[in-house]
mmCIF file of C-alpha atoms in Angstrom:
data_model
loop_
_atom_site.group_PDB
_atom_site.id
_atom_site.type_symbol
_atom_site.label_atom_id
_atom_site.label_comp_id
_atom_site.label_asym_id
_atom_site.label_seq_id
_atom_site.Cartn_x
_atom_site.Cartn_y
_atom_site.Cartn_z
ATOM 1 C CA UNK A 1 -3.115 -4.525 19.409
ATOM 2 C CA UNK A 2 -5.118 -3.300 22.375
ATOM 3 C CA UNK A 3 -4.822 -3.028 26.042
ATOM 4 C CA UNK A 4 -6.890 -3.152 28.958
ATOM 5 C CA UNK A 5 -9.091 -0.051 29.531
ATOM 6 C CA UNK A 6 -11.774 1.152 31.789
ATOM 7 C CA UNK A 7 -15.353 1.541 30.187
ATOM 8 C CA UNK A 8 -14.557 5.433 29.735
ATOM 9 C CA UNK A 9 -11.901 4.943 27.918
ATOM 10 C CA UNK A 10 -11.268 5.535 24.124
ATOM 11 C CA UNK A 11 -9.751 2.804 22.373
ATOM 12 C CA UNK A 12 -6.660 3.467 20.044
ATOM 13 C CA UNK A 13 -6.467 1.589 16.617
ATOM 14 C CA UNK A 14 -2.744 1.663 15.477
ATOM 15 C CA UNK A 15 -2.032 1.609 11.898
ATOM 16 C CA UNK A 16 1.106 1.626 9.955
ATOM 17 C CA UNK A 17 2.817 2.235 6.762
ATOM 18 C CA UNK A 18 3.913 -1.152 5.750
ATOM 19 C CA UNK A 19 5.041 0.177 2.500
ATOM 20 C CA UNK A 20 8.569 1.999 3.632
ATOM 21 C CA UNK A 21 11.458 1.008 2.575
ATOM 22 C CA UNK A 22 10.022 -2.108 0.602
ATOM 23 C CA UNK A 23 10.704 -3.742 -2.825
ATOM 24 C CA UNK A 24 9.037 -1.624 -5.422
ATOM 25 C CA UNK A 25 9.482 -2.397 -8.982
ATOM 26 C CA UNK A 26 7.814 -0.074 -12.250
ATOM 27 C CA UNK A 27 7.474 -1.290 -16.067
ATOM 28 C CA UNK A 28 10.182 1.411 -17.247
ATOM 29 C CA UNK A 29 12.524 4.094 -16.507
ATOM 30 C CA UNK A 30 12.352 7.381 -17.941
ATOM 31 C CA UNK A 31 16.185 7.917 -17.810
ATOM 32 C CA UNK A 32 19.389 7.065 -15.762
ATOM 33 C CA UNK A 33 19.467 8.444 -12.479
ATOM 34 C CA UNK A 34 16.089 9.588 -11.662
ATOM 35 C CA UNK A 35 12.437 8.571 -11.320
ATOM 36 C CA UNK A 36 13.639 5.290 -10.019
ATOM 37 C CA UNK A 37 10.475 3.190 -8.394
ATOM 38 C CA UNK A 38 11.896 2.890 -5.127
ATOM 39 C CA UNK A 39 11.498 7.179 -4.369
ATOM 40 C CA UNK A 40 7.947 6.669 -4.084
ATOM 41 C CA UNK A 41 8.539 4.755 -0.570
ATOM 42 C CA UNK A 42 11.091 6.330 0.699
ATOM 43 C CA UNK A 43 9.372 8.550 3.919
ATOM 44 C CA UNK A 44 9.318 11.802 1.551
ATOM 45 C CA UNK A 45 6.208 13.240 0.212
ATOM 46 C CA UNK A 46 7.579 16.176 -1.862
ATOM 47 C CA UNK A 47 5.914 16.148 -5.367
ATOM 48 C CA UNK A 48 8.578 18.207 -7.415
ATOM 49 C CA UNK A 49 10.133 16.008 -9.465
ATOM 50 C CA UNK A 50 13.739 18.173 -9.731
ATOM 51 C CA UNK A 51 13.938 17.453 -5.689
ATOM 52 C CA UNK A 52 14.534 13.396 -6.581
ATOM 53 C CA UNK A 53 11.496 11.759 -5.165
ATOM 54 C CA UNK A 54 9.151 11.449 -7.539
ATOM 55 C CA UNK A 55 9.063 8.355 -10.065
ATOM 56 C CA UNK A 56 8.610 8.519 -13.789
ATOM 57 C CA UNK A 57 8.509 5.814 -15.942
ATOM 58 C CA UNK A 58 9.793 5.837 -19.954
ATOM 59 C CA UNK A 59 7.934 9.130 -22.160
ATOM 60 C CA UNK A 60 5.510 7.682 -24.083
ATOM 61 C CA UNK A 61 4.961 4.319 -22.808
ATOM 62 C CA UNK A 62 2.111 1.834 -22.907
ATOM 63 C CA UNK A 63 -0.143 1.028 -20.046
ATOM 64 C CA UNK A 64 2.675 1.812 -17.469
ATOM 65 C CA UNK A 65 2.720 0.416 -13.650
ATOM 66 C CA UNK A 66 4.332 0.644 -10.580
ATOM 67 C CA UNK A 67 4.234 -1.794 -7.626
ATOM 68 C CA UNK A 68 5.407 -2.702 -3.833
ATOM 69 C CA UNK A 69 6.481 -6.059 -2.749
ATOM 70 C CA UNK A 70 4.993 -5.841 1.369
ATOM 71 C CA UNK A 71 6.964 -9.260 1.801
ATOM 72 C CA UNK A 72 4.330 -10.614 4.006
ATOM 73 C CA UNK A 73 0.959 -10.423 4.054
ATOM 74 C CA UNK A 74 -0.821 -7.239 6.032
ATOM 75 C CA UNK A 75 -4.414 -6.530 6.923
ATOM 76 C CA UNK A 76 -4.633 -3.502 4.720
ATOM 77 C CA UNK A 77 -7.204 -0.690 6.017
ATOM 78 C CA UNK A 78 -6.054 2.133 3.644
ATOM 79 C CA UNK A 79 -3.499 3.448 0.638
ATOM 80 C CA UNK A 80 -2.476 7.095 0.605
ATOM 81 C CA UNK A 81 -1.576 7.715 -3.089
ATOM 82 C CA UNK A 82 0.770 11.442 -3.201
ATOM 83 C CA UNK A 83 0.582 12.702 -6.851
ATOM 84 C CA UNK A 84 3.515 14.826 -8.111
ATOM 85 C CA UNK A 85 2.944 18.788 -7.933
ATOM 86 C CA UNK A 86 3.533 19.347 -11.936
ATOM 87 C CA UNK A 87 2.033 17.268 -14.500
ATOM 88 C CA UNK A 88 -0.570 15.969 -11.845
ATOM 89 C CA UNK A 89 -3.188 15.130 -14.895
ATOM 90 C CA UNK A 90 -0.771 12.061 -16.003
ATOM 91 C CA UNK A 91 -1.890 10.336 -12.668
ATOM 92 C CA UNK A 92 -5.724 10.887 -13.919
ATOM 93 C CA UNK A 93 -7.818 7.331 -13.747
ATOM 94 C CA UNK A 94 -5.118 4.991 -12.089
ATOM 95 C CA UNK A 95 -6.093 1.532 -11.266
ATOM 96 C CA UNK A 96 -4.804 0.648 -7.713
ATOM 97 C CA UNK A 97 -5.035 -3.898 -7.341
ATOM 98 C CA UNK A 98 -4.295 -5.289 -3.634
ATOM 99 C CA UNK A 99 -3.170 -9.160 -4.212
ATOM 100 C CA UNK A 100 -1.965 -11.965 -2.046
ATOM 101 C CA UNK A 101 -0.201 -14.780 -3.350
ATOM 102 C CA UNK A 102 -0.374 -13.696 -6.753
ATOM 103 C CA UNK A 103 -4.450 -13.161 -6.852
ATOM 104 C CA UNK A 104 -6.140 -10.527 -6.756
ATOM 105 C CA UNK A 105 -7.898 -9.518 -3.456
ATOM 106 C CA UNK A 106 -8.687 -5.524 -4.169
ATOM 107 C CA UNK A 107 -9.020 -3.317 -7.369
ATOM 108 C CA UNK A 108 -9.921 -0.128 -7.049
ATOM 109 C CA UNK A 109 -10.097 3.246 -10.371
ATOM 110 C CA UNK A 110 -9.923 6.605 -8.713
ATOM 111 C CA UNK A 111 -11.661 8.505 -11.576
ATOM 112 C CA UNK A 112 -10.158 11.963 -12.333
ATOM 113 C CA UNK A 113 -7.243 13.829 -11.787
ATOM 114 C CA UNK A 114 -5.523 13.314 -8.225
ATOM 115 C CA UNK A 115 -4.767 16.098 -5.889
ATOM 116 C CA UNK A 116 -0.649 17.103 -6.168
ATOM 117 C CA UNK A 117 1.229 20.087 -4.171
ATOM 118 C CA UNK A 118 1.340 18.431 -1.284
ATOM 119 C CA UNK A 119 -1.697 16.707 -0.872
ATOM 120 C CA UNK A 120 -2.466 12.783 -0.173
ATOM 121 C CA UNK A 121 -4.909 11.369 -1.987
ATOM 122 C CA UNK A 122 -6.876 8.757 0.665
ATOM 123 C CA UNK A 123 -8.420 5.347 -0.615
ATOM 124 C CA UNK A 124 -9.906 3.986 2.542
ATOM 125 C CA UNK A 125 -11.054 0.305 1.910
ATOM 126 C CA UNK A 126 -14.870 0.191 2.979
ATOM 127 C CA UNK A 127 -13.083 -3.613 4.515
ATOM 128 C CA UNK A 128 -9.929 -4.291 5.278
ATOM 129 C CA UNK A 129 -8.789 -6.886 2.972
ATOM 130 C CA UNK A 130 -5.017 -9.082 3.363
ATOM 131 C CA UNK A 131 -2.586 -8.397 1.393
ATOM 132 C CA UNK A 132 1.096 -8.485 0.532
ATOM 133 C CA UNK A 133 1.773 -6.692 -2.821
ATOM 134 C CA UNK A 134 0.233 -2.888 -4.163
ATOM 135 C CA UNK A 135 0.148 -2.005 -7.341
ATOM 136 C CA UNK A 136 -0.792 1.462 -8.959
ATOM 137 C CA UNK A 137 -1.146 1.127 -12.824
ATOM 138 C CA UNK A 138 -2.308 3.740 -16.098
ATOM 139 C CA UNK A 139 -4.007 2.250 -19.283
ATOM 140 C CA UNK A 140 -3.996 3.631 -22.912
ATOM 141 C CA UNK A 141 -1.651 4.815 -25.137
ATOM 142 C CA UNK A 142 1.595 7.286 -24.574
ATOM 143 C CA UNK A 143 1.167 7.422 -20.739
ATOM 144 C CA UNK A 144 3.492 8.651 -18.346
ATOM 145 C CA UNK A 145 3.550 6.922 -14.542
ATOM 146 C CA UNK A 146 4.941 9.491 -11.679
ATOM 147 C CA UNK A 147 4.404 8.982 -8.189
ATOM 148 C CA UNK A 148 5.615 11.146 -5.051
ATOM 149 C CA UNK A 149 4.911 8.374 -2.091
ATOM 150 C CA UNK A 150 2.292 5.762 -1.933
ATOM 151 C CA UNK A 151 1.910 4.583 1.762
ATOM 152 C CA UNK A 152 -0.088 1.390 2.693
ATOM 153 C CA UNK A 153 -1.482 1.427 6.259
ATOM 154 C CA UNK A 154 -2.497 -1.773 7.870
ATOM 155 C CA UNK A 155 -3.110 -3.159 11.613
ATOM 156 C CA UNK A 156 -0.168 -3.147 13.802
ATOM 157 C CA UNK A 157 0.471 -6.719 14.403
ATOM 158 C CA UNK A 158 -1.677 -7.923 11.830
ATOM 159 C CA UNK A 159 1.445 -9.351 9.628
ATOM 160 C CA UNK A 160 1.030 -12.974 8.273
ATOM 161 C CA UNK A 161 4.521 -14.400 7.160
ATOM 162 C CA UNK A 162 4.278 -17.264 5.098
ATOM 163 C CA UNK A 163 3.559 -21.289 6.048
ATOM 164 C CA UNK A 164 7.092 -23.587 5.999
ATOM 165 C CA UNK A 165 6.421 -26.011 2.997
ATOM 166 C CA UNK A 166 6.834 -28.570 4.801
ATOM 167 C CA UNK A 167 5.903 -29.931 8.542
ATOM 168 C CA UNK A 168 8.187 -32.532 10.590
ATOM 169 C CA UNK A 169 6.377 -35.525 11.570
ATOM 170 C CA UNK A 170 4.904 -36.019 15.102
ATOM 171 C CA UNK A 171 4.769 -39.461 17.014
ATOM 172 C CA UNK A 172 1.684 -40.886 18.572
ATOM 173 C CA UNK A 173 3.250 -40.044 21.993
ATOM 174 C CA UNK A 174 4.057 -36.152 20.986
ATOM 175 C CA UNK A 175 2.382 -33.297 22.759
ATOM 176 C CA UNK A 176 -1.033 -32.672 20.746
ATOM 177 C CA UNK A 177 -1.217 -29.790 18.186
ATOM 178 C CA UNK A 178 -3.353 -26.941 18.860
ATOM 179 C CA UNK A 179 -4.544 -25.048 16.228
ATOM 180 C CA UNK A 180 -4.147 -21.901 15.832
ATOM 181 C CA UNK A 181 -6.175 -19.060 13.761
ATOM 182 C CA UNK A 182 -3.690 -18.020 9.963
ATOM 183 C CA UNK A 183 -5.578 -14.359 10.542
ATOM 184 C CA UNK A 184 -4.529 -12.375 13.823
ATOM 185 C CA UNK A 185 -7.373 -10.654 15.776
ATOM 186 C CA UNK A 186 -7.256 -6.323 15.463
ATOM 187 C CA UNK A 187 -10.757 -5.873 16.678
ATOM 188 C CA UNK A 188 -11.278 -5.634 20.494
ATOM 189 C CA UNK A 189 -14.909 -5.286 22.060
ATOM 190 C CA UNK A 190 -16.073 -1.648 22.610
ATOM 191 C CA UNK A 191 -19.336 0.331 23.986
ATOM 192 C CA UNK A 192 -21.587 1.239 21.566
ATOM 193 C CA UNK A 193 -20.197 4.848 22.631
ATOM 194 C CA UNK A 194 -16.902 5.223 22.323
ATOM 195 C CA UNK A 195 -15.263 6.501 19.616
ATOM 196 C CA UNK A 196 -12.018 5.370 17.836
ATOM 197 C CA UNK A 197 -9.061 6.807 17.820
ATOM 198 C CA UNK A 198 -6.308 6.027 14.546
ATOM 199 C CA UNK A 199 -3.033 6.466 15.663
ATOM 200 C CA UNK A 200 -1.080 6.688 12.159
ATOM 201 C CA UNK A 201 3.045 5.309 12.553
ATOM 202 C CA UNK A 202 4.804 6.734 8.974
#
């Protein structure tokens, strides 16, 4: 992730939204033609819901969700979670869960109503954590589930794609395996006094 630099320099940590364009799924649709999952990671932020990039899930429904498939695992530093402009109370108290593999690696409740108009809505993870699927999920009774955009910035570089099942046999006379480390390196050495630099890619 990092180059060479001279002592003075400041070091650049590149981050990016691993979320675009990915698999998204939701537990319902609220009717034909709109508020389909996949708007919410589609590169537009608008929160008005009449503009076509805002999901909504079925009035009325029970404990509704949304998630993103990342394909492959990423080293997740932080989730940007855009709320729609109207109606921004129907977000209050969402449940956001990081997993890998199917387990559960990060759950986090945002408590309150999320900021809409235009406005992201930051969780920063106090560690980054691995992971390969987001979701964003409401609990009680009657709830409605709209998002605008949820982005999901990890480490450049930092994607894991998943082991073959199953390894070709070596011969005694074969060139020796080396091991290598399943978790890339994103952390490069640094003077106690610089000062770090996040270069975002949408």
């Amino acid at each position: 992730v990092y180059s060479s630099m001279s002592p003075s320099s400041t070091p650049t940590i590149c981050v990016e939204n691993v979320a675009l364009g990915k698999l998204t799924e939701q537990s319902s649709n609220y009717q034909p033609g709109t508020g389909f999952s996949d708007v919410a990671v589609d590169g537009n932020t608008d929160g008005v819901y009449d503009n076509g990039s805002v999901t909504h899930t079925y009035t009325s429904s029970k404990d509704p969700w949304w998630s993103v498939d990342l394909e492959n695992g990423y080293l997740i530093e932080s989730i940007a979670v855009w709320n729609r402009n109207a109606y921004s109370e129907r977000l209050a108290d969402f449940v956001l869960t990081i997993s890998r593999d199917g387990v559960d690696v990060y759950t986090y409740t945002y408590l309150g109503i999320p900021a809409g108009g235009g406005t992201a809505n930051e969780i920063k993870l106090s560690q980054p954590v691995t992971g390969d699927k987001v979701k964003i999920q409401i609990f009680g009774e009657e709830r409605i589930l709209s998002l605008a955009e949820v982005q999901v910035f990890a480490f450049c570089g930092s994607e894991i794609t998943p082991s073959p099942t199953s390894s070709p046999s070596i011969e005694a006379s074969s060139t020796p395996s080396i091991a290598v480390s399943s978790t890339p390196s994103v952390y490069s050495s640094m003077s106690p006094s610089s000062t770090p630099t996040i270069c975002v890619e949408n």
